[in-house]
Amino acid sequence: MIPAAFDYEAPSTIDEAVRALAEADDEVKILAGGQSLLPVLRMRLAAPAKLIDLGRIGELRGVRSDGDMLVIGAMTSHYDVQRDPLLNEHAKLLVMATDTVADPQVRHRGTFGGSLAHADPAGDLLAPALALDAEMVIAGPRGRRTVPAAEFFVDYFTTAVGEDELLCEIRVPKYTGWHAHYEKFNRVAQAWSIVGVAAAVRTDGHMIAEARVGLTNMASVPVRARGVEQALVGQEATPEAIRAAAEHALDGTSPTTDGNADVAYREHLAKVLTSRAVSAAATS
Amino acid sequence: MTATADSHAGGEVGQARLRKEDARLIAGRTRWTDNMSLPGMMHMAILRSPLAHARINRIDTSEARSMSGVEAVVTGADVADDQGSLPCAWPITEDMKSPNAPSLAVDEVNFAGEAVAVVVARSAAEAHDALEAIEIDYEELPVVLDMSSAMTEGSDLVHPDLGTNASATWVFDSAEAGTGGSADEALAGAEVTVHRTFRQQRLIPAFMEPRSILVDPTGEQTTMWSATQVPHILRLMLAMTTGVDEHKIRVIAPDVGGGFGGKLQVTPEEVITFLVARKLGKPVKYTESRSESFTSAHHGRDQIQKLSLAANRDGTVTGLKVELLADMGAYLRLVTPGVPILGAFMFNAIYKIPAYHFSCTNVFTNKVPTDAYRGAGRPEATFAIERMMDELAAELGMDPLEVRERNWIKHDEFPYTTVSTLTYDSGNYEAATARARELFGYDALRAEQAERRRRGDTVQLGIGVSTFTEMCGLAPSRVLGALSYGAGGWEHGAVRMLPTGKVEVITGSSPHGQGHETAWSQIVADRLGVGFDDVEVLHGDTQSSHKGLDTYGSRSLTVGAMAVVQAADKVIAKARKIAAHMLECAEDDVEFSGGRFTVRGTDTSTSIQEIALAVFAAHDLPDGVEPSLDSEATFDPENFSFPHGTHLCATEVDTETGRVRLRSYVAVDDVGNVVNPMIVEGQVQGGLAQGIAQALFEEAVYDETGTLTSGTLADYLVPSAADLPSFTTDRTETPSTTNALGVKGVGEAGTIASTPAVVNSVVDAVRHMGVQDIEMPCTPMRVWRAIHGGAR
Ligand SMILES: Cc1cc2nc3c(=O)[nH]c(=O)nc-3n(C[C@H](O)[C@H](O)[C@H](O)COP(=O)(O)OP(=O)(O)OC[C@H]3O[C@@H](n4cnc5c(N)ncnc54)[C@H](O)[C@@H]3O)c2cc1C
């Protein structure tokens, strides 16, 4: 479990990082928290010639408010996300999903941007980002561009970030006063999601005024459950109404079979968990 | 936990002493094998077969040899004449079939993960780089994975030269042995019969410290440090396997980070490192990665158990028939074939079963060899019988505790000789069960269960029972002989009195996390009347503790500490002679207590420390008395010991998702007298976690090509504290009458008892929905399928 040898560079600004990416002719990889990349290197499933470590770039860390948006630096650790007051107030869903990620050690090193860039369909932060209509700001040799979450996740472990680019920040609308819940289903506390459901609702009395629902691990990319959202809007938050809306959870999904769940069971879970996530959010 | 310190007031034994070894173990400030480094040391990496069954046509190492830092590349052909065949010490039948077991594969590989070539280089990184440059031309052979189909006519063979996939069949029949009637007749004439087939899934011991080996061939002796449970057995077997003289080998097990049976082995890696270091004449170190460990260190369990139980309508069991298939994997390792046989004596458990038939066929497959894993044979048996008792109760509409009580051995019936020939020395199943029932709130939980069923709750409550016993203190040598095991079951101990009155204790039982240093110190402190901190316990080095049979089978306290006690008693006997001389009285007039020798009826006395110094000076000793108090003893137990207990488990099963949540768990264990309640508690808690892991979480899974798909800790789910409830533990104390300490052993109890308690509980939660069994581990998907129909 020793990686093949690689060169290492640790730029201190985004511009330097972009330049380093452009200059590297061999295969180069960005290193964020290393919680997904290092196991891959140690198992020698990849052997990049060079790693560019974003860990020294201060401007990639932290959360700030920008009008009615929150801006999260890609290198903000899971631990910092969990404790950030702005996120706790305006994007609780991200915090709740982050609470379920791995263990304290991993959460201290792993980063929000690294999770999104890694794009593991079982990763817990993708569906919440999608459900909340996050936007990804990507820096490259041609400057910066902004990609909506719906276009950011392309396939298994594949995003819109180009070879010579890096994800630098994530912009999330403020969901002030919304109620949220992330329902994660796994077998042991530190395991990845078999299925996960991210739900945020704005209620008006007993009525659900708006809803955002995203599914984890129900396709090669996170899935936005728009059918569920539409069925919820304007309904009383009763168990029956929520269960009926959750019947739409499979729209747009294409789950696979693995050791923990086959397709039929995953589909069943998606509905049950959607219902539970929305109920928990609506009654929180 | 009820502390029992009061009843041992003043003495060390019985006190919850903090463990001496913990500061260095927990802080990691100790010598694990992997953090040792010797001058000129080389690093070894192993290339392993990616295929489960293949012929090796050609190995090209030329490029690897030329790489930077590479000292040597060694293949099976290079060591074919020296490596011998890895030992199997337990030929269970005279006609047992055992394949040749090379450490480094020579012309074929029989499981994915088998060692094929090694690189020795100046750094570990260079060794790993060079592994990638070795080219091997494999010719794939048919893969045998499923035990049942391996046993069908015309099946592909793991070892074609053996002509069969069956290694051996071992049978016990109580009618033939004269210990009971015929199980077949009991079944034929029974008022009720219950038939079930259970699968003991394959498990991985998953010890915390991966295996690591360092060999220094530069001295007169070749020294091996190894993260092993069995340094003494290892030295002997290295000599016998490689032909190197035993006195030219020294084996050291420094602090070892867990084993659970997984390091009760003489491994290919040890033999290879030994041979390669000697070949090069340089120290060589090898440390495995976790994924290597999973695909090469031996696995555990893996049996198919077919049981038939005969009973009367009142719940009295009249006969039991057990037919097993046990997966050996590709080779027979140290005690592989004997593991299911240990279980043969435990299927009758705590019950008076008048007729018993057991048969087991050991089967080869193209998988990692199996061998001892915490409990070894006994958890399998206990699981099966405890599941059957619950099934019988359900069949008869009786309470599962009542069915057990109807059949168990009563307190006043001990000693009791069972249908499978063992004599249980002591036990009190009534007391343990009554206490567990009370702590658990059995009746209230049954009421809640009925209420939830009535309401049709999404979350159903289940109650699982396990009243278990186990044979511990492995083992009386004559019994092992009768089972054709290749060694005895004694243990060695020694006590050295230093001139200053401090004490060195030497034990042949080599610990790997159990706390021997603390427990042995407590025992010796009381015995000799010296301070706890005045005792140092030495172990795990064939130079200082030259003789031993090591740690497994809950034997350390019952056998190992008994040897130390006997050695200490010899020290006292020697000291008494000298005391009488010093005190100028007859030996019979000398009383020994609290470290002082006193002339009976006077206050004239001397201390054991004063005598130690006098012996050192040796100026004035009685005639014919040698100037030494040092003593040693080898203890061979007369019988096993039989800890027992009653475990009760409540689970909540989410019938919509199949998820099982452990709600409460009560374990009342009877391990006889307790030397250190905190150590007992630690063993019970860890054992429970491991047994629960089998019930709910862990499973080694192979795909149809023979690739281990649960090859990392992300896929092989070892639970953490977050997945387990806070356990309620308590004890009853029924001293063993087999040894002078009255102790029974606790190393495996939690693991053995908990697996059936949990599965019984899960099945109980959903039995009213038509469920009679759920295969382990009871994953959410399996539970959901069991409730809602369809395949498992
Ligand atoms: C034991 C364990 C358990 C885990 N459990 C969970 C879990 O339950 N749920 C969950 O969601 N996650 C889990 N994770 C993953 C964890 O959340 C990781 O932190 C995360 O997936 C990757 O983040 P990182 O910062 O460590 O990225 P790295 O590992 O450093 O990088 C991951 C990939 O993303 C690329 N990358 C990283 N940052 C950028 C960037 N700014 N721009 C472009 N590319 C970039 C890298 O090149 C690499 O390919 C677990 C990890 C471990 C080790």
GROMACS .gro file of C-alpha atoms in nm, chain B residues 437-781:
model
  345
  721ARG     CA    1  -3.423  -1.215   3.312
  722GLU     CA    2  -3.443  -0.960   3.587
  723LEU     CA    3  -3.188  -0.717   3.438
  724PHE     CA    4  -3.350  -0.743   3.098
  725GLY     CA    5  -3.705  -0.683   3.215
  726TYR     CA    6  -3.809  -0.991   3.024
  727ASP     CA    7  -4.179  -0.986   3.106
  728ALA     CA    8  -4.223  -0.617   3.031
  729LEU     CA    9  -4.051  -0.654   2.696
  730ARG     CA   10  -4.270  -0.952   2.607
  731ALA     CA   11  -4.573  -0.738   2.688
  732GLU     CA   12  -4.444  -0.456   2.469
  733GLN     CA   13  -4.379  -0.705   2.190
  734ALA     CA   14  -4.737  -0.831   2.206
  735GLU     CA   15  -4.867  -0.477   2.203
  736ARG     CA   16  -4.661  -0.379   1.898
  737ARG     CA   17  -4.778  -0.687   1.713
  738ARG     CA   18  -5.137  -0.607   1.799
  739ARG     CA   19  -5.100  -0.249   1.676
  740GLY     CA   20  -4.918  -0.362   1.360
  741ASP     CA   21  -4.631  -0.123   1.430
  742THR     CA   22  -4.385  -0.055   1.151
  743VAL     CA   23  -4.114  -0.129   1.404
  744GLN     CA   24  -4.148  -0.473   1.561
  745LEU     CA   25  -3.973  -0.590   1.875
  746GLY     CA   26  -3.786  -0.918   1.902
  747ILE     CA   27  -3.643  -1.098   2.203
  748GLY     CA   28  -3.355  -1.339   2.157
  749VAL     CA   29  -3.221  -1.591   2.404
  750SER     CA   30  -2.889  -1.767   2.424
  751THR     CA   31  -2.805  -1.992   2.717
  752PHE     CA   32  -2.462  -2.112   2.627
  753THR     CA   33  -2.165  -2.298   2.758
  754GLU     CA   34  -1.825  -2.358   2.602
  755MET     CA   35  -1.528  -2.579   2.661
  756CYS     CA   36  -1.233  -2.365   2.765
  757GLY     CA   37  -0.885  -2.417   2.895
  758LEU     CA   38  -0.750  -2.602   2.592
  759ALA     CA   39  -0.665  -2.866   2.677
  760PRO     CA   40  -0.601  -3.192   2.862
  761SER     CA   41  -0.319  -3.347   2.657
  762ARG     CA   42  -0.473  -3.693   2.669
  763VAL     CA   43  -0.797  -3.560   2.515
  764LEU     CA   44  -0.602  -3.391   2.237
  765GLY     CA   45  -0.421  -3.718   2.182
  766ALA     CA   46  -0.749  -3.904   2.153
  767LEU     CA   47  -0.854  -3.651   1.887
  768SER     CA   48  -0.524  -3.710   1.698
  769TYR     CA   49  -0.405  -3.353   1.751
  770GLY     CA   50  -0.031  -3.320   1.696
  771ALA     CA   51   0.063  -3.166   2.032
  772GLY     CA   52  -0.034  -3.148   2.397
  773GLY     CA   53  -0.231  -2.888   2.584
  774TRP     CA   54  -0.011  -2.813   2.884
  775GLU     CA   55   0.143  -2.479   2.968
  776HIS     CA   56   0.468  -2.372   3.126
  777GLY     CA   57   0.540  -2.109   3.387
  778ALA     CA   58   0.834  -2.000   3.596
  779VAL     CA   59   0.899  -1.768   3.888
  780ARG     CA   60   1.237  -1.608   3.952
  781MET     CA   61   1.309  -1.445   4.289
  782LEU     CA   62   1.559  -1.164   4.237
  783PRO     CA   63   1.802  -1.076   4.520
  784THR     CA   64   1.612  -0.756   4.604
  785GLY     CA   65   1.291  -0.949   4.651
  786LYS     CA   66   1.144  -0.845   4.320
  787VAL     CA   67   0.987  -1.114   4.107
  788GLU     CA   68   1.008  -1.213   3.743
  789VAL     CA   69   0.731  -1.434   3.615
  790ILE     CA   70   0.776  -1.619   3.291
  791THR     CA   71   0.477  -1.751   3.107
  792GLY     CA   72   0.456  -1.969   2.800
  793SER     CA   73   0.118  -1.824   2.720
  794SER     CA   74   0.204  -1.541   2.483
  795PRO     CA   75  -0.048  -1.257   2.507
  796HIS     CA   76  -0.168  -1.037   2.221
  797GLY     CA   77  -0.381  -0.788   2.409
  798GLN     CA   78  -0.545  -0.992   2.684
  799GLY     CA   79  -0.371  -0.842   2.985
  800HIS     CA   80  -0.161  -1.135   3.107
  801GLU     CA   81   0.094  -0.901   3.262
  802THR     CA   82  -0.166  -0.754   3.493
  803ALA     CA   83  -0.356  -1.070   3.580
  804TRP     CA   84  -0.043  -1.280   3.638
  805SER     CA   85   0.097  -1.001   3.858
  806GLN     CA   86  -0.217  -0.999   4.069
  807ILE     CA   87  -0.209  -1.374   4.113
  808VAL     CA   88   0.161  -1.391   4.197
  809ALA     CA   89   0.144  -1.089   4.427
  810ASP     CA   90  -0.119  -1.266   4.636
  811ARG     CA   91   0.053  -1.601   4.623
  812LEU     CA   92   0.397  -1.475   4.729
  813GLY     CA   93   0.278  -1.182   4.936
  814VAL     CA   94   0.470  -0.927   4.732
  815GLY     CA   95   0.353  -0.601   4.579
  816PHE     CA   96   0.167  -0.590   4.246
  817ASP     CA   97   0.433  -0.356   4.109
  818ASP     CA   98   0.712  -0.584   4.229
  819VAL     CA   99   0.616  -0.844   3.969
  820GLU     CA  100   0.731  -0.832   3.608
  821VAL     CA  101   0.579  -1.075   3.361
  822LEU     CA  102   0.800  -1.189   3.073
  823HIS     CA  103   0.661  -1.360   2.769
  824GLY     CA  104   0.670  -1.412   2.398
  825ASP     CA  105   1.041  -1.475   2.344
  826THR     CA  106   1.166  -1.830   2.304
  827GLN     CA  107   1.491  -1.721   2.467
  828SER     CA  108   1.340  -1.605   2.797
  829SER     CA  109   1.020  -1.809   2.797
  830HIS     CA  110   1.171  -2.110   2.631
  831LYS     CA  111   0.873  -2.336   2.663
  832GLY     CA  112   0.508  -2.281   2.594
  833LEU     CA  113   0.201  -2.351   2.388
  834ASP     CA  114   0.079  -1.993   2.367
  835THR     CA  115  -0.257  -1.818   2.372
  836TYR     CA  116  -0.585  -1.941   2.219
  837GLY     CA  117  -0.891  -2.138   2.324
  838SER     CA  118  -0.943  -1.937   2.647
  839ARG     CA  119  -0.651  -2.127   2.793
  840SER     CA  120  -0.424  -1.860   2.936
  841LEU     CA  121  -0.569  -1.821   3.283
  842THR     CA  122  -0.702  -2.174   3.325
  843VAL     CA  123  -0.383  -2.344   3.206
  844GLY     CA  124  -0.109  -2.081   3.179
  845ALA     CA  125  -0.168  -1.903   3.509
  846MET     CA  126  -0.206  -2.240   3.681
  847ALA     CA  127   0.149  -2.326   3.576
  848VAL     CA  128   0.265  -1.997   3.727
  849VAL     CA  129   0.075  -2.071   4.048
  850GLN     CA  130   0.243  -2.409   4.074
  851ALA     CA  131   0.583  -2.252   4.014
  852ALA     CA  132   0.511  -1.994   4.284
  853ASP     CA  133   0.413  -2.270   4.525
  854LYS     CA  134   0.748  -2.437   4.459
  855VAL     CA  135   0.923  -2.108   4.542
  856ILE     CA  136   0.735  -2.098   4.872
  857ALA     CA  137   0.826  -2.458   4.948
  858LYS     CA  138   1.196  -2.387   4.888
  859ALA     CA  139   1.179  -2.066   5.089
  860ARG     CA  140   1.008  -2.244   5.377
  861LYS     CA  141   1.304  -2.477   5.421
  862ILE     CA  142   1.539  -2.183   5.435
  863ALA     CA  143   1.306  -1.989   5.663
  864ALA     CA  144   1.302  -2.278   5.910
  865HIS     CA  145   1.682  -2.278   5.907
  866MET     CA  146   1.701  -1.901   5.957
  867LEU     CA  147   1.432  -1.900   6.227
  868GLU     CA  148   1.585  -2.206   6.389
  869CYS     CA  149   1.271  -2.414   6.403
  870ALA     CA  150   1.125  -2.720   6.235
  871GLU     CA  151   0.990  -2.671   5.883
  872ASP     CA  152   0.647  -2.788   5.999
  873ASP     CA  153   0.638  -2.505   6.247
  874VAL     CA  154   0.673  -2.238   5.978
  875GLU     CA  155   0.356  -2.065   5.861
  876PHE     CA  156   0.349  -1.859   5.544
  877SER     CA  157   0.109  -1.574   5.495
  878GLY     CA  158   0.122  -1.226   5.345
  879GLY     CA  159   0.482  -1.268   5.235
  880ARG     CA  160   0.608  -1.358   5.583
  881PHE     CA  161   0.728  -1.686   5.727
  882THR     CA  162   0.642  -1.704   6.097
  883VAL     CA  163   0.722  -1.956   6.365
  884ARG     CA  164   0.382  -2.088   6.464
  885GLY     CA  165   0.250  -1.930   6.780
  886THR     CA  166   0.525  -1.664   6.799
  887ASP     CA  167   0.595  -1.329   6.645
  888THR     CA  168   0.935  -1.441   6.517
  889SER     CA  169   0.931  -1.409   6.142
  890THR     CA  170   1.120  -1.330   5.825
  891SER     CA  171   1.002  -1.207   5.486
  892ILE     CA  172   1.027  -1.370   5.148
  893GLN     CA  173   1.241  -1.073   5.038
  894GLU     CA  174   1.488  -1.134   5.321
  895ILE     CA  175   1.507  -1.496   5.222
  896ALA     CA  176   1.567  -1.400   4.858
  897LEU     CA  177   1.865  -1.193   4.963
  898ALA     CA  178   1.994  -1.468   5.193
  899VAL     CA  179   1.970  -1.717   4.910
  900PHE     CA  180   2.163  -1.483   4.684
  901ALA     CA  181   2.443  -1.452   4.940
  902ALA     CA  182   2.419  -1.825   5.007
  903HIS     CA  183   2.641  -1.787   5.313
  904ASP     CA  184   2.428  -1.991   5.542
  905LEU     CA  185   2.188  -2.232   5.379
  906PRO     CA  186   2.077  -2.567   5.516
  907ASP     CA  187   2.277  -2.867   5.395
  908GLY     CA  188   2.176  -2.998   5.056
  909VAL     CA  189   1.973  -2.689   4.965
  910GLU     CA  190   2.071  -2.522   4.640
  911PRO     CA  191   2.113  -2.145   4.646
  912SER     CA  192   1.805  -2.063   4.439
  913LEU     CA  193   1.435  -2.009   4.492
  914ASP     CA  194   1.365  -2.003   4.119
  915SER     CA  195   1.109  -2.259   4.015
  916GLU     CA  196   0.921  -2.371   3.713
  917ALA     CA  197   0.617  -2.585   3.649
  918THR     CA  198   0.432  -2.733   3.358
  919PHE     CA  199   0.061  -2.772   3.410
  920ASP     CA  200  -0.152  -3.013   3.216
  921PRO     CA  201  -0.522  -2.970   3.298
  922GLU     CA  202  -0.726  -3.270   3.405
  923ASN     CA  203  -1.032  -3.142   3.227
  924PHE     CA  204  -1.165  -2.848   3.031
  925SER     CA  205  -1.348  -2.571   3.211
  926PHE     CA  206  -1.701  -2.473   3.120
  927PRO     CA  207  -1.797  -2.107   3.146
  928HIS     CA  208  -2.160  -2.043   3.074
  929GLY     CA  209  -2.413  -1.767   3.079
  930THR     CA  210  -2.748  -1.636   2.973
  931HIS     CA  211  -2.763  -1.360   2.716
  932LEU     CA  212  -3.082  -1.177   2.624
  933CYS     CA  213  -3.111  -0.942   2.330
  934ALA     CA  214  -3.388  -0.707   2.226
  935THR     CA  215  -3.392  -0.583   1.869
  936GLU     CA  216  -3.621  -0.347   1.687
  937VAL     CA  217  -3.681  -0.445   1.328
  938ASP     CA  218  -3.801  -0.179   1.087
  939THR     CA  219  -4.035  -0.386   0.875
  940GLU     CA  220  -4.038  -0.123   0.598
  941THR     CA  221  -3.663  -0.122   0.542
  942GLY     CA  222  -3.545  -0.441   0.711
  943ARG     CA  223  -3.304  -0.251   0.929
  944VAL     CA  224  -3.225  -0.410   1.266
  945ARG     CA  225  -3.152  -0.190   1.563
  946LEU     CA  226  -3.013  -0.341   1.879
  947ARG     CA  227  -3.216  -0.197   2.159
  948SER     CA  228  -3.078  -0.368   2.465
  949TYR     CA  229  -2.843  -0.650   2.543
  950VAL     CA  230  -2.798  -0.824   2.876
  951ALA     CA  231  -2.509  -1.063   2.929
  952VAL     CA  232  -2.482  -1.255   3.253
  953ASP     CA  233  -2.169  -1.464   3.237
  954ASP     CA  234  -2.034  -1.721   3.476
  955VAL     CA  235  -1.661  -1.745   3.425
  956GLY     CA  236  -1.592  -1.890   3.768
  957ASN     CA  237  -1.367  -1.694   4.000
  958VAL     CA  238  -1.258  -1.359   3.866
  959VAL     CA  239  -0.901  -1.238   3.888
  960ASN     CA  240  -0.962  -0.892   3.743
  961PRO     CA  241  -1.322  -0.783   3.682
  962MET     CA  242  -1.215  -0.508   3.444
  963ILE     CA  243  -1.032  -0.750   3.219
  964VAL     CA  244  -1.331  -0.982   3.224
  965GLU     CA  245  -1.555  -0.691   3.135
  966GLY     CA  246  -1.328  -0.596   2.845
  967GLN     CA  247  -1.327  -0.949   2.711
  968VAL     CA  248  -1.704  -0.974   2.736
  969GLN     CA  249  -1.766  -0.639   2.567
  970GLY     CA  250  -1.524  -0.706   2.283
  971GLY     CA  251  -1.657  -1.058   2.242
  972LEU     CA  252  -2.013  -0.931   2.220
  973ALA     CA  253  -1.916  -0.684   1.950
  974GLN     CA  254  -1.751  -0.960   1.751
  975GLY     CA  255  -2.041  -1.203   1.786
  976ILE     CA  256  -2.293  -0.935   1.699
  977ALA     CA  257  -2.080  -0.854   1.396
  978GLN     CA  258  -2.134  -1.207   1.268
  979ALA     CA  259  -2.507  -1.183   1.327
  980LEU     CA  260  -2.558  -0.849   1.155
  981PHE     CA  261  -2.261  -0.712   0.968
  982GLU     CA  262  -1.961  -0.914   0.860
  983GLU     CA  263  -1.929  -1.147   0.564
  984ALA     CA  264  -1.643  -1.243   0.337
  985VAL     CA  265  -1.794  -1.254  -0.010
  986TYR     CA  266  -1.644  -1.415  -0.319
  987ASP     CA  267  -1.773  -1.351  -0.669
  988GLU     CA  268  -1.814  -1.632  -0.921
  989THR     CA  269  -1.451  -1.603  -1.033
  990GLY     CA  270  -1.321  -1.657  -0.681
  991THR     CA  271  -1.229  -1.292  -0.623
  992LEU     CA  272  -1.287  -1.165  -0.272
  993THR     CA  273  -1.524  -0.871  -0.323
  994SER     CA  274  -1.526  -0.777   0.045
  995GLY     CA  275  -1.156  -0.710   0.022
  996THR     CA  276  -1.135  -0.384   0.217
  997LEU     CA  277  -1.277  -0.247   0.538
  998ALA     CA  278  -1.518  -0.040   0.327
  999ASP     CA  279  -1.688  -0.362   0.215
 1000TYR     CA  280  -1.620  -0.593   0.507
 1001LEU     CA  281  -1.823  -0.419   0.772
 1002VAL     CA  282  -1.660  -0.434   1.113
 1003PRO     CA  283  -1.896  -0.249   1.347
 1004SER     CA  284  -1.780   0.037   1.567
 1005ALA     CA  285  -1.910   0.164   1.899
 1006ALA     CA  286  -2.168   0.372   1.713
 1007ASP     CA  287  -2.335   0.055   1.585
 1008LEU     CA  288  -2.369  -0.116   1.922
 1009PRO     CA  289  -2.586  -0.046   2.225
 1010SER     CA  290  -2.448   0.001   2.570
 1011PHE     CA  291  -2.433  -0.355   2.702
 1012THR     CA  292  -2.561  -0.453   3.045
 1013THR     CA  293  -2.324  -0.708   3.190
 1014ASP     CA  294  -2.322  -0.898   3.513
 1015ARG     CA  295  -2.183  -1.219   3.652
 1016THR     CA  296  -2.263  -1.515   3.862
 1017GLU     CA  297  -1.964  -1.694   4.010
 1018THR     CA  298  -1.966  -2.071   4.019
 1019PRO     CA  299  -1.603  -2.172   4.068
 1020SER     CA  300  -1.454  -2.429   3.837
 1021THR     CA  301  -1.360  -2.740   4.031
 1022THR     CA  302  -1.102  -2.839   3.770
 1023ASN     CA  303  -0.826  -2.597   3.867
 1024ALA     CA  304  -0.704  -2.453   4.196
 1025LEU     CA  305  -0.787  -2.097   4.092
 1026GLY     CA  306  -1.149  -2.190   4.025
 1027VAL     CA  307  -1.133  -1.998   3.698
 1028LYS     CA  308  -1.303  -2.092   3.372
 1029GLY     CA  309  -1.187  -1.856   3.096
 1030VAL     CA  310  -1.360  -1.564   2.929
 1031GLY     CA  311  -1.181  -1.498   2.601
 1032GLU     CA  312  -1.447  -1.634   2.373
 1033ALA     CA  313  -1.767  -1.627   2.577
 1034GLY     CA  314  -1.913  -1.305   2.439
 1035THR     CA  315  -1.852  -1.408   2.080
 1036ILE     CA  316  -2.004  -1.750   2.127
 1037ALA     CA  317  -2.315  -1.639   2.310
 1038SER     CA  318  -2.413  -1.328   2.122
 1039THR     CA  319  -2.453  -1.442   1.763
 1040PRO     CA  320  -2.753  -1.670   1.831
 1041ALA     CA  321  -2.902  -1.423   2.081
 1042VAL     CA  322  -2.915  -1.156   1.811
 1043VAL     CA  323  -3.041  -1.377   1.529
 1044ASN     CA  324  -3.301  -1.534   1.756
 1045SER     CA  325  -3.413  -1.185   1.842
 1046VAL     CA  326  -3.441  -1.073   1.479
 1047VAL     CA  327  -3.635  -1.384   1.383
 1048ASP     CA  328  -3.856  -1.343   1.689
 1049ALA     CA  329  -3.941  -0.987   1.586
 1050VAL     CA  330  -4.089  -1.097   1.256
 1051ARG     CA  331  -4.190  -1.457   1.320
 1052HIS     CA  332  -4.555  -1.356   1.322
 1053MET     CA  333  -4.501  -1.237   0.965
 1054GLY     CA  334  -4.416  -1.591   0.859
 1055VAL     CA  335  -4.040  -1.583   0.904
 1056GLN     CA  336  -3.859  -1.892   1.038
 1057ASP     CA  337  -3.500  -1.807   0.961
 1058ILE     CA  338  -3.280  -1.531   0.822
 1059GLU     CA  339  -2.937  -1.602   0.688
 1060MET     CA  340  -2.641  -1.430   0.850
 1061PRO     CA  341  -2.547  -1.157   0.841
 1062CYS     CA  342  -2.904  -1.032   0.881
 1063THR     CA  343  -2.859  -0.741   0.641
 1064PRO     CA  344  -3.147  -0.499   0.587
 1065MET     CA  345  -3.208  -0.646   0.243
   0.00000   0.00000   0.00000
